[in-house]
Coordinates of C-alpha atoms and ligand atoms in Angstrom, one line a residue:
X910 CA 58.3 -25.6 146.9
X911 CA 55.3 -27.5 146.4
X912 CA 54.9 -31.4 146.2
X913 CA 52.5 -32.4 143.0
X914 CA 51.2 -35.5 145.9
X915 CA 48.3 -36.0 143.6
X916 CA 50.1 -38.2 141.8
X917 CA 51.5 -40.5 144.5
X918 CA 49.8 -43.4 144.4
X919 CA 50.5 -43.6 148.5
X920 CA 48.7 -46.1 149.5
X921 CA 49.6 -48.9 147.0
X922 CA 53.0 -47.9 147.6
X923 CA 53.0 -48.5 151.3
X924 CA 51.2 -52.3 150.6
X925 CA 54.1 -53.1 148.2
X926 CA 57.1 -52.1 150.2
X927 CA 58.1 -53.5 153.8
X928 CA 60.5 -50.5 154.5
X929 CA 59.3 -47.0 155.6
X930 CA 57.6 -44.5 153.1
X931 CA 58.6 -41.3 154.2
X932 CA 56.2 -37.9 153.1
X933 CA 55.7 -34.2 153.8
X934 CA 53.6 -35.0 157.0
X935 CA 56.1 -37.0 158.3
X936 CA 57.7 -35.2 161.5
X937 CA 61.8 -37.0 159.9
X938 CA 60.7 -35.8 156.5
X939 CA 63.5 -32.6 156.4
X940 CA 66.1 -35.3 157.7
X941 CA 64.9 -38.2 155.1
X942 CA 65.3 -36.1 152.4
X943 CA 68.9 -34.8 153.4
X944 CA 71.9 -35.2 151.2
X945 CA 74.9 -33.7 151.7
X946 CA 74.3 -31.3 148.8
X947 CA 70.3 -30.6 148.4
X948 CA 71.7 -27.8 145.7
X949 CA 67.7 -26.4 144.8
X950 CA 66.3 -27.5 148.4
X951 CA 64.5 -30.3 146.5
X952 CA 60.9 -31.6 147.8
X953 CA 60.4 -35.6 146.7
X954 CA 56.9 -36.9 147.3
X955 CA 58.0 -39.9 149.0
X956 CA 61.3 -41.2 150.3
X957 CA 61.5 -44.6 150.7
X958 CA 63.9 -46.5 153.2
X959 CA 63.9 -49.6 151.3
X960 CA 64.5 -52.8 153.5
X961 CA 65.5 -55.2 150.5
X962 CA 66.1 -55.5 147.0
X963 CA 62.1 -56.5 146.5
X964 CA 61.6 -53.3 147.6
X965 CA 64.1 -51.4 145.5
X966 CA 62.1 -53.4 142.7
X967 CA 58.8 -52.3 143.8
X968 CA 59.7 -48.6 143.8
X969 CA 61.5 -49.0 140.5
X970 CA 57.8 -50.4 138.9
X971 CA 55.9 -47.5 140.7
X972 CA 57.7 -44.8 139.2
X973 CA 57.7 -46.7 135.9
X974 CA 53.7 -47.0 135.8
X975 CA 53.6 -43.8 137.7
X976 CA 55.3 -41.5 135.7
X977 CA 57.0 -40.1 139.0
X978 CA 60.9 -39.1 138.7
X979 CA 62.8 -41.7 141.0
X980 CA 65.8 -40.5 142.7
X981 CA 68.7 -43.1 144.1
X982 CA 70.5 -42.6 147.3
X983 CA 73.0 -44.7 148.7
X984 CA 75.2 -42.2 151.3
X985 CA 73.8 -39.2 149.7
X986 CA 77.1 -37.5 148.3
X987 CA 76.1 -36.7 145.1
X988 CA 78.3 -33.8 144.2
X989 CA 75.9 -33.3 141.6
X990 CA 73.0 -33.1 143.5
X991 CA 71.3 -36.3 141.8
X992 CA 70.3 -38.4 144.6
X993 CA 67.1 -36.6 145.4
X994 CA 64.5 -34.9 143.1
X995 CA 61.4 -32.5 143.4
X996 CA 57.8 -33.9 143.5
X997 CA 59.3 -37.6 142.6
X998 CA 60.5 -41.3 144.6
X999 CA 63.5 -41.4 146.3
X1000 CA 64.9 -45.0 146.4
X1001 CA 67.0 -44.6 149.7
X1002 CA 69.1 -47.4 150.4
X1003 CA 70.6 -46.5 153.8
X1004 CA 69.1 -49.0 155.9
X1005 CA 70.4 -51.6 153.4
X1006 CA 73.8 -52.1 154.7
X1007 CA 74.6 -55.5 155.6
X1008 CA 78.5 -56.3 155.1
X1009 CA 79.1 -60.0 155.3
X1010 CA 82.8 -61.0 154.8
X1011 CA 83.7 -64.1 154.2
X1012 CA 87.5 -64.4 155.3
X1013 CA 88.1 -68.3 153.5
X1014 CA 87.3 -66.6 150.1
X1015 CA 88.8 -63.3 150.6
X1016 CA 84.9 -61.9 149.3
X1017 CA 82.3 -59.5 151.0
X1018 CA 79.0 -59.4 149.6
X1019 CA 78.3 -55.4 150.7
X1020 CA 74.4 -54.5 150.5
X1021 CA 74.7 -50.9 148.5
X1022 CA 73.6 -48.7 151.2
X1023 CA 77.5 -49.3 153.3
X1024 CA 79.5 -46.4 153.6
X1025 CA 82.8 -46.9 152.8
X1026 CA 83.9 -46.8 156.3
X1027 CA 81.1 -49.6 156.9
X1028 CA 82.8 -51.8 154.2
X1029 CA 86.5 -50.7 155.3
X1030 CA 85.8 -52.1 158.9
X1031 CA 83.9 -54.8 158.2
X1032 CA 87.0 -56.5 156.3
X1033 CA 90.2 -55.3 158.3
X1034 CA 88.3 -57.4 161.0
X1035 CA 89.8 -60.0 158.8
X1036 CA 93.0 -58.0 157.9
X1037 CA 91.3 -57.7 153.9
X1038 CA 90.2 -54.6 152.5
X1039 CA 89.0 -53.5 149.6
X1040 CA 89.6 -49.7 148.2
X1041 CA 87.4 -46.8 148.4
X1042 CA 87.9 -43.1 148.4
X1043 CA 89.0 -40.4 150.8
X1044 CA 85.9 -39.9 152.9
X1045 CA 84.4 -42.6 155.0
X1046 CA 80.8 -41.5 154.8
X1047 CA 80.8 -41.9 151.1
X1048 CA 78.3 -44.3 150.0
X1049 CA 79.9 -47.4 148.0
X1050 CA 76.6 -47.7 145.5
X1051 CA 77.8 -44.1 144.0
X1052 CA 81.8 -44.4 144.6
X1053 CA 81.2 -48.2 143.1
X1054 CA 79.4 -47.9 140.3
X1055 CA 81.2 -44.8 139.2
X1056 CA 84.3 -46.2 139.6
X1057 CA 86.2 -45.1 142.7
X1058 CA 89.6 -44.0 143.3
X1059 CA 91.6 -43.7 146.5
X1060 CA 94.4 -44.9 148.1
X1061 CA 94.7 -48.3 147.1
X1062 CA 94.1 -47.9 143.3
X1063 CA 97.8 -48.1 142.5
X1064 CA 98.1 -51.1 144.2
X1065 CA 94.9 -53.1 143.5
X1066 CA 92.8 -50.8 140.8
X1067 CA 90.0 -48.8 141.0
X1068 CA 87.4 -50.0 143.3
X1069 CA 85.2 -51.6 140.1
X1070 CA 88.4 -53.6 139.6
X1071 CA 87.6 -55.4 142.9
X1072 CA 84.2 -56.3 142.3
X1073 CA 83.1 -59.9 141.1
X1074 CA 79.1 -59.4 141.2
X1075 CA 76.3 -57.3 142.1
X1076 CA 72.5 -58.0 142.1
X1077 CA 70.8 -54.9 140.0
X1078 CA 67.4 -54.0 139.8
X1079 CA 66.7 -53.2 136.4
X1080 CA 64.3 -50.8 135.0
X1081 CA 61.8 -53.3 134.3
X1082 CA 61.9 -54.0 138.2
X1083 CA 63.5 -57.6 137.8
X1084 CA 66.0 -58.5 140.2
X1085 CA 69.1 -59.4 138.0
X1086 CA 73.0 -61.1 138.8
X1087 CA 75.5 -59.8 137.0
X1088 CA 78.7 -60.8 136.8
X1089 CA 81.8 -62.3 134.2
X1090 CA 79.7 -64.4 133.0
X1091 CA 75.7 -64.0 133.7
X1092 CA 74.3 -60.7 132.7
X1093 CA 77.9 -59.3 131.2
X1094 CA 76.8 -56.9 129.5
X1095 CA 75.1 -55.2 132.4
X1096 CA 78.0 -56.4 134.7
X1097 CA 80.2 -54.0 132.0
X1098 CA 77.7 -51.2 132.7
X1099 CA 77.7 -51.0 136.3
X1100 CA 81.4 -51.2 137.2
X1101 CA 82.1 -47.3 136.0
X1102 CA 78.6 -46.3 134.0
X1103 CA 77.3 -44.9 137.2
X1104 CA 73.5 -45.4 137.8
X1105 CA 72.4 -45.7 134.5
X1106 CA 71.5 -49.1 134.2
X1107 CA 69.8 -50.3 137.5
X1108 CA 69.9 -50.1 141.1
X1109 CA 72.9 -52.1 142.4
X1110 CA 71.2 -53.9 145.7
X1111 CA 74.6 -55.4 146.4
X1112 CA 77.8 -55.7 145.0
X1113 CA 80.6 -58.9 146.1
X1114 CA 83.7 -57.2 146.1
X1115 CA 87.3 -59.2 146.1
X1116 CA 89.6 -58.5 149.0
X1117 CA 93.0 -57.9 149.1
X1118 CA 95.2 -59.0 152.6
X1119 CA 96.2 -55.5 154.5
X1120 CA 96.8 -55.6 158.1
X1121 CA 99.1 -53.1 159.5
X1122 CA 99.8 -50.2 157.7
X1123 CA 101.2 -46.9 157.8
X1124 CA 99.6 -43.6 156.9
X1125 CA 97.8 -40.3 157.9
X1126 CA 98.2 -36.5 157.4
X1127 CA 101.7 -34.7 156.8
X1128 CA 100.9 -30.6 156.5
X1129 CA 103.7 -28.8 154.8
X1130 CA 103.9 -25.3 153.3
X1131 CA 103.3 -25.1 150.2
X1132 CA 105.0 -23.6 147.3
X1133 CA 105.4 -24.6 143.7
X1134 CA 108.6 -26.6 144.8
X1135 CA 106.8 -28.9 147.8
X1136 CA 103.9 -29.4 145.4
X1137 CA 105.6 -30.6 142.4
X1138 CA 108.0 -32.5 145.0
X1139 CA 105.1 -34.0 146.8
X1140 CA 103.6 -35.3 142.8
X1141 CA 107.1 -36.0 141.8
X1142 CA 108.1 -38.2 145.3
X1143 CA 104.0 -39.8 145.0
X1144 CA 104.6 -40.6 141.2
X1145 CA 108.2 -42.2 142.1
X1146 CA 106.9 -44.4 145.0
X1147 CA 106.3 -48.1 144.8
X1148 CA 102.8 -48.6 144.2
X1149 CA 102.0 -49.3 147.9
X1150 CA 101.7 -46.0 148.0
X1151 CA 98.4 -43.7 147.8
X1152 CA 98.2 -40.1 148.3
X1153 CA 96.0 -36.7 147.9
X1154 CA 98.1 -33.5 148.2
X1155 CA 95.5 -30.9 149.1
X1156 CA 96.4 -27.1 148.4
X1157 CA 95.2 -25.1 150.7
X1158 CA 94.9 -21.7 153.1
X1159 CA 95.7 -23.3 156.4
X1160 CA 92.3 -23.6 158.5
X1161 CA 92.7 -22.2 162.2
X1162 CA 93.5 -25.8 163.4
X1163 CA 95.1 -25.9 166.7
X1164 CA 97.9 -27.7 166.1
X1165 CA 99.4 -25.4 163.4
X1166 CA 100.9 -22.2 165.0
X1167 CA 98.9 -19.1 164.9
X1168 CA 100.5 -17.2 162.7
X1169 CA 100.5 -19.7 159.9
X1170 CA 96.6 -19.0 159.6
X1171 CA 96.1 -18.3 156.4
X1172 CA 99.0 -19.4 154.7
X1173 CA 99.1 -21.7 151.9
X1174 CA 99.2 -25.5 152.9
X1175 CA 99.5 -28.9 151.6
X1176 CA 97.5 -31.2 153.6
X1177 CA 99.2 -34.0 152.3
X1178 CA 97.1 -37.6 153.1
X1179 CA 99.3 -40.8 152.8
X1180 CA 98.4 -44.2 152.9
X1181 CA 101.3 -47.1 152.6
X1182 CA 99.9 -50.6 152.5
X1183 CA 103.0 -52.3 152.0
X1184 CA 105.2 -53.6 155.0
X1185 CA 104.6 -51.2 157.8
X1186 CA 108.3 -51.8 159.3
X1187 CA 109.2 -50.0 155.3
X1188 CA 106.4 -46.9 156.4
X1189 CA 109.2 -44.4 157.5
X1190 CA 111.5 -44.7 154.1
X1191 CA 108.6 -44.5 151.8
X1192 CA 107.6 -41.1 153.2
X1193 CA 110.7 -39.6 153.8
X1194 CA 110.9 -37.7 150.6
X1195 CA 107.6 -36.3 151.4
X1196 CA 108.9 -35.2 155.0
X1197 CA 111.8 -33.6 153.4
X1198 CA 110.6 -31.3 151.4
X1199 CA 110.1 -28.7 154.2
X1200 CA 110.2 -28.6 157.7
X1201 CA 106.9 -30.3 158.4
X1202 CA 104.2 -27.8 160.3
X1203 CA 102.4 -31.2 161.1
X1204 CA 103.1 -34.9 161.3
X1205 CA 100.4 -37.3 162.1
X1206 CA 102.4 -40.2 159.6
X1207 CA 102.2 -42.9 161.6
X1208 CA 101.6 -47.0 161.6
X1209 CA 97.4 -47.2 161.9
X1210 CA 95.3 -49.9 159.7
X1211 CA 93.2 -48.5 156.7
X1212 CA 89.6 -48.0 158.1
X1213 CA 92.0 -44.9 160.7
X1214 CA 92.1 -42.8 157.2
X1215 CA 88.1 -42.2 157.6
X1216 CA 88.3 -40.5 160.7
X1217 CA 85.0 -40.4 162.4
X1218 CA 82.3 -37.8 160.9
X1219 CA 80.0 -36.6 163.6
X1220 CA 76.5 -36.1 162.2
X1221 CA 75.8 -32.0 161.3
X1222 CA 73.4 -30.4 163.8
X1223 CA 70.3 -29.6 161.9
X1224 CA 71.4 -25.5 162.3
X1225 CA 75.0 -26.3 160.7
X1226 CA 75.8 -24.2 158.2
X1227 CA 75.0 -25.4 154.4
X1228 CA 77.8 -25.6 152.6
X1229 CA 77.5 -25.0 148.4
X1230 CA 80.0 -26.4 146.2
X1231 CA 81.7 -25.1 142.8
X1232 CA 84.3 -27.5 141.5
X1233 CA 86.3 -28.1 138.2
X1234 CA 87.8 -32.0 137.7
X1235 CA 90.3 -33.5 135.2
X1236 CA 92.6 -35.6 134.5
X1237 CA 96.0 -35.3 133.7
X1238 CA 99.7 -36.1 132.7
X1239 CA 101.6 -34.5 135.1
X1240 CA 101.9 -31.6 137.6
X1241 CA 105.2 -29.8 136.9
X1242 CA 106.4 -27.0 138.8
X1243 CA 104.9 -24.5 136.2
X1244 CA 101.5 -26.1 137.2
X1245 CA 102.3 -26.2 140.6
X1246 CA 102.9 -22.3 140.1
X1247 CA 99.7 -21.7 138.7
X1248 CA 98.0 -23.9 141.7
X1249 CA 99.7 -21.4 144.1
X1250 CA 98.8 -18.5 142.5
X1251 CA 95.4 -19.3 141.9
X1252 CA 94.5 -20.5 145.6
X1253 CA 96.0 -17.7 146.7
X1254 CA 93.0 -15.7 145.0
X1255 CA 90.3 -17.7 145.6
X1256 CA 87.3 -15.8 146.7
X1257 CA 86.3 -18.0 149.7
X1258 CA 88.9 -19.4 152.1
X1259 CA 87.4 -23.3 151.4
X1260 CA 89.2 -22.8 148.1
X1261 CA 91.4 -26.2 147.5
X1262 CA 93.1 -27.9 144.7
X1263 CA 93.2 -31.6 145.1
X1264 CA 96.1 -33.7 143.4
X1265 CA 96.3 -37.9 143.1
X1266 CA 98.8 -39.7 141.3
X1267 CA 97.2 -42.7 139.6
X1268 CA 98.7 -45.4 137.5
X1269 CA 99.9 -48.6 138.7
X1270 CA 97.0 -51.3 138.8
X1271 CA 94.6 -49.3 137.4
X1272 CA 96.3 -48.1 134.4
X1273 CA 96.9 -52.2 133.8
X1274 CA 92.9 -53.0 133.2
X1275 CA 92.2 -52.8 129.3
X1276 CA 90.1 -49.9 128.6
X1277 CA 87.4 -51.8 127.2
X1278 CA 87.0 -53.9 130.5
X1279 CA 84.7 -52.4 132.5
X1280 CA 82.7 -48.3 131.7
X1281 CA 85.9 -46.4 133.3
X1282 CA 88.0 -46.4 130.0
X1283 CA 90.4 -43.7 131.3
X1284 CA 92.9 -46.5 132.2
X1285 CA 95.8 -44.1 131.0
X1286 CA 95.3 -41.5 133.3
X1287 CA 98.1 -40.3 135.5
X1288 CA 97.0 -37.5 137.9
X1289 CA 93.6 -36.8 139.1
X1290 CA 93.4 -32.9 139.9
X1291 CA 90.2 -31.1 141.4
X1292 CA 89.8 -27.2 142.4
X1293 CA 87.0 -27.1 144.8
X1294 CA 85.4 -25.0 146.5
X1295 CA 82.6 -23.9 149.0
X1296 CA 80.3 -21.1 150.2
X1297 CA 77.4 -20.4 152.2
X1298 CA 75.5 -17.4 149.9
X1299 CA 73.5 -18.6 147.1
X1300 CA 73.8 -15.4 145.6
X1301 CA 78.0 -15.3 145.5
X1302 CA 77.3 -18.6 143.5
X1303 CA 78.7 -16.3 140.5
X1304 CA 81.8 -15.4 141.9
X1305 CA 82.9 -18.8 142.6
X1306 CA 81.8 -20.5 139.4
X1307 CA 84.0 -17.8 137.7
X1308 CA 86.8 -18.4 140.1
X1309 CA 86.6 -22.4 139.3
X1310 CA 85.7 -21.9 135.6
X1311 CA 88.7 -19.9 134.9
X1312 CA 91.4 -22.0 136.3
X1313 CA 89.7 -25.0 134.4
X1314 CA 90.0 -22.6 131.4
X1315 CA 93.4 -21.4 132.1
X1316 CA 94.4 -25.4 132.7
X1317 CA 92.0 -27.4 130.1
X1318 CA 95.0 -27.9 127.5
X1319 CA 96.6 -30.2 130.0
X1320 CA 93.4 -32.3 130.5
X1321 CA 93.0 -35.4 129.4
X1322 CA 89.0 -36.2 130.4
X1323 CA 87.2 -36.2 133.2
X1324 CA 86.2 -38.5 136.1
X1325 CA 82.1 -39.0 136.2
X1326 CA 82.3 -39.3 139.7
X1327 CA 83.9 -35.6 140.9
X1328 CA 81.4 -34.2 137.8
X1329 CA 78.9 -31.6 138.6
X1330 CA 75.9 -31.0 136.2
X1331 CA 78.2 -29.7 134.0
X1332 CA 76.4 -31.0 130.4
X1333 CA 76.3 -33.3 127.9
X1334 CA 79.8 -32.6 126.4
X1335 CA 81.9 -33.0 129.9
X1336 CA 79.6 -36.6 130.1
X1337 CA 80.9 -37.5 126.8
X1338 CA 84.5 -36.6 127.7
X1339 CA 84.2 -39.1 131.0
X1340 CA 83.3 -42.1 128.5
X1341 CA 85.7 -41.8 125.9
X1342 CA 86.2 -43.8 122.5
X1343 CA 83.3 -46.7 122.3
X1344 CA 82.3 -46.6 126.0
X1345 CA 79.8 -44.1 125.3
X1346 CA 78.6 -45.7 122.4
X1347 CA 78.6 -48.5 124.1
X1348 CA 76.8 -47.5 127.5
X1349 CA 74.1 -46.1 125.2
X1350 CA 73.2 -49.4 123.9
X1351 CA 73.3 -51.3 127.0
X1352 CA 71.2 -48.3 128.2
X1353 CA 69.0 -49.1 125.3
X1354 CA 68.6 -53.0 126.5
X1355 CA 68.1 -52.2 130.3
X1356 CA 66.4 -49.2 130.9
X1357 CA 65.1 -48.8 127.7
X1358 CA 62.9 -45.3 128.3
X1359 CA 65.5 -43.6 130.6
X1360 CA 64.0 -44.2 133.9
X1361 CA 67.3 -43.7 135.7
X1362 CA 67.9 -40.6 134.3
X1363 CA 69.2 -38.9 137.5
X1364 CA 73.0 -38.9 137.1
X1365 CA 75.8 -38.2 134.5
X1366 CA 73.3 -40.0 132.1
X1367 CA 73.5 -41.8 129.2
X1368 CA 70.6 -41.5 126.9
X1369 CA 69.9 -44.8 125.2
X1370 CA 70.7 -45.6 121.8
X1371 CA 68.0 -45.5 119.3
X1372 CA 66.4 -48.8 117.9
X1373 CA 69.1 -50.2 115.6
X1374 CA 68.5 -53.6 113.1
X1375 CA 71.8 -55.0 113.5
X1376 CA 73.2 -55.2 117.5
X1377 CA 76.9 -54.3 118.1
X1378 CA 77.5 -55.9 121.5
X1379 CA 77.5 -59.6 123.0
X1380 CA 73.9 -60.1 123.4
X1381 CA 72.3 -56.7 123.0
Ligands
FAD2360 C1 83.3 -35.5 150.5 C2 83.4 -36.3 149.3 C3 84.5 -37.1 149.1 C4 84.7 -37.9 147.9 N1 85.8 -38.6 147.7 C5 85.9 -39.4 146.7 C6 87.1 -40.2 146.5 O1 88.1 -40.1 147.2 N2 87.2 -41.0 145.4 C7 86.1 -41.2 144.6 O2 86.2 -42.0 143.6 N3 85.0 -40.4 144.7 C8 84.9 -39.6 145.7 N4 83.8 -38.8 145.9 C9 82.7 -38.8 144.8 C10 81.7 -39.9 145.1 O3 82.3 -41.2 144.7 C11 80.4 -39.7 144.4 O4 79.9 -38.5 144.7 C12 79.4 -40.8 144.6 O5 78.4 -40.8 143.7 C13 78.9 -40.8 146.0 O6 78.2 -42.0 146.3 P1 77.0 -42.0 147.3 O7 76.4 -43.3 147.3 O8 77.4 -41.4 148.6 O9 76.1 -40.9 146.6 P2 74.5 -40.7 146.3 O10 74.3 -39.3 146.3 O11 73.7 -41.6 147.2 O12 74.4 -41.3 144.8 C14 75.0 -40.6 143.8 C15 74.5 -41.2 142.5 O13 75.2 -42.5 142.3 C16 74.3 -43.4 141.8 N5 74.0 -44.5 142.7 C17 74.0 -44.4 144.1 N6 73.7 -45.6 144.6 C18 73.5 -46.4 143.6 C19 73.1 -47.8 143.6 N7 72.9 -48.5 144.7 N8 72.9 -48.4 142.3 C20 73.1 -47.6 141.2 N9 73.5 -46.3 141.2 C21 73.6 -45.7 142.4 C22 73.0 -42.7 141.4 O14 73.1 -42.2 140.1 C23 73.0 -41.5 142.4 O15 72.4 -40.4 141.9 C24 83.6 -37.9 147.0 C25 82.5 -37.2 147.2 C26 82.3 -36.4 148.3 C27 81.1 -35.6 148.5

């Protein structure tokens, strides 16, 4: 693919940022512009490992005056393939990473290109964490400002419920604070909103006291009755409890007897955070449901639940996703049939449907509090899957499509965060009631000509005489 270069106004760029401009005759280019799904093989003109937020400032005024598209990367799991883009900036935020807790106040101020894993370590030093996701690698600019749900969001809310302030580069390259008071408005945006009102530089999350703890992976086999079991034992355990039953075919992994290769599994993940000594009880109903095939349950502190990820050879295979998200009420066991039966046809053998209960904490924020308005949901369910050949991208869009089809009467919207570039409509149905409405004219104040249009994005609203919304 060719890079349109002629527009890169190189030089100025490199005298107005003190991190690394990255370009085409760079010998790291191919590994600078790596995400973990480059979906197109996308070329950008110039990525740029910005060293601080007057850098992130500085890129965000030369795309403005230079027309370029400008891409935001924080750890580069855009399921959506967003964080990069062809013949434009890339803001990459990776060397940005400084996690400074500050144990007195039970507060981290976490610079936006952390991991997860990076924020997750950084406070159980201290016995505090905060919630993220399942995956440690995951970058907490995209989990964060999308919303983020894992294993503590039944206990202490989605991961925007923890945060108290973030500095945001806006689109007219000002460095902003927002927070309760200062900036609300834009404090509103980026806690669920995603990346359409700035560049979070740093967010100052509230953490919660976890020490010991008890958790890790129970594999069961699984059939409609251990997967509405597992929902239905998840859904009645005290809210210390976070879980993801995976349905899957069983991977050849050495610890699960040969012959069981192949057949259909529920990775089950568990995390307790209440009193460890209470660890066994709480997951006995879980380890009842069938003979176990593997039991790594055991006490362990949070940051243990992102096991290390060893960095992919540059030969690894590239994996492509297909993947279908909603929410929903429930998983009964006529669901749980229709899970069965369906990854028991899936096409590839990555095929896996992905089941959280929700509620507790996060269902107790008002829906008008922050962008994530889905307060209400109760189950988060994905069916993903993965391939190597572009060209069987058909046969597994079908495969994903028509479960979503076969299940969409039981949805009740979508998270932004597990979208794929799925259109207009499905953004629409992740910001429900006002908050779209609403985005759009804080879209409007902030980033007024859509420069961050590179995500599940909001277009702002038109010019109106009479403003709806605190200051805007
Ligand atoms: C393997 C895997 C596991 C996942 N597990 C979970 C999970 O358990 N729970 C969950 O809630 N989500 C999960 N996700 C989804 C994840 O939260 C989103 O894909 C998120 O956007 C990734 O963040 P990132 O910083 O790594 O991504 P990036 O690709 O770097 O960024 C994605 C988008 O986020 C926005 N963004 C990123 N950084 C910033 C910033 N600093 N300021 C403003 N906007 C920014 C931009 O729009 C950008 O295009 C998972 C994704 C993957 C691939």
């Amino acid at each position: 693919m060719s890079v349109p270069t002629a527009q890169l106004p190189l030089e100025d760029l490199r005298n107005r940022v003190a991190g690394r401009v990255i370009t085409p005759d760079d010998e790291d280019y191919d590994e600078a512009r790596g995400v973990l799904y480059n979906l197109d093989d996308l070329h950008p003109a110039a990525v740029i490992r910005v060293a601080n937020a007057q850098d992130v400032a500085a890129v965000v005024d030369i795309a403005r005056e230079s027309g370029l598209e400008l891409a935001v990367r924080s750890g580069g799991h855009s399921g959506a393939g967003h964080s990069t883009t062809d013949g434009g900036l890339v803001i990459d935020l990776r060397e940005m990473k400084k996690v400074e807790v500050d144990p007195a106040s039970r507060t981290a101020w976490a610079e936006a290109g952390a991991t997860a894993a990076d924020v997750a370590t950084g406070a159980d030093a201290h016995s505090l964490a905060v919630g993220f996701g399942d995956t440690g690698s995951v970058g907490i600019g995209g989990i964060t400002t999308g919303g983020g749900i894992g294993y503590l969001t039944r206990k202490h809310g989605l991961t925007i419920d923890s945060v108290i302030a973030a500095d945001v580069v806006t689109a007219d390259g000002k460095l902003r604070r927002a927070d309760a008071t200062t900036e609300p408005d834009l404090f509103w945006a980026i806690r669920g909103g995603g990346g359409n009102v700035g560049v979070v530089t740093r967010f100052q999350y509230r953490l919660h006291e976890l020490g010991d703890a008890y958790g890790g992976m129970l594999f069961l086999p699984a059939t409609a009755d251990t997967i509405a079991g597992f929902i239905a034992a998840a859904d009645a355990a005290p809210e210390e409890l976070g879980t993801i039953a995976n349905v899957m075919n069983c991977p050849p992994m050495p610890f699960i007897p040969e012959e069981l290769h192949g057949s259909l599994i529920i990775m089950g993940m568990i995390f307790w955070s209440g009193p460890p000594e209470q660890g066994p009880d709480i997951v006995a109903p879980f380890r009842a449901l069938a003979t176990p095939l593997a039991d790594f349950v055991r006490p362990m502190r949070y940051p243990e639940m992102f096991p290390p990820e060893e960095p992919q050879p540059e030969d690894a295979p590239h994996f492509i996703p297909s993947s279908r998200v909603l929410f929903m009420k429930d998983v009964d066991r006529d669901v749980a049939q229709s899970i069965v039966d369906t990854i028991a046809t899936a096409p590839s053998k990555m095929g896996v449907a992905q089941i959280r209960v929700l509620g507790g904490e996060m269902a107790r924020v008002p829906a008008d509090a922050t962008a994530f308005a889905q307060r209400e949901a109760r189950v988060l369910f994905a069916l993903i899957t993965s391939f190597q050949d572009p060209a069987e991208a058909p046969i597994h869009e079908a495969w994903t499509q028509e479960y979503f089809e076969a299940i969409a009467a039981k949805s009740t919207g979508v998270y932004s965060n597990f979208l794929a570039a799925e259109g207009e409509a499905r953004i629409r149905e992740a910001f429900p009631g006002s908050t779209y409405e609403r985005l759009a004219e804080v879209k409007r104040a902030y980033d007024p000509t859509n420069l961050f249009k590179l995500n599940q994005n909001i277009a702002p609203a038109p010019p109106v005489a009479k403003r709806r919304f605190g200051s805007l």
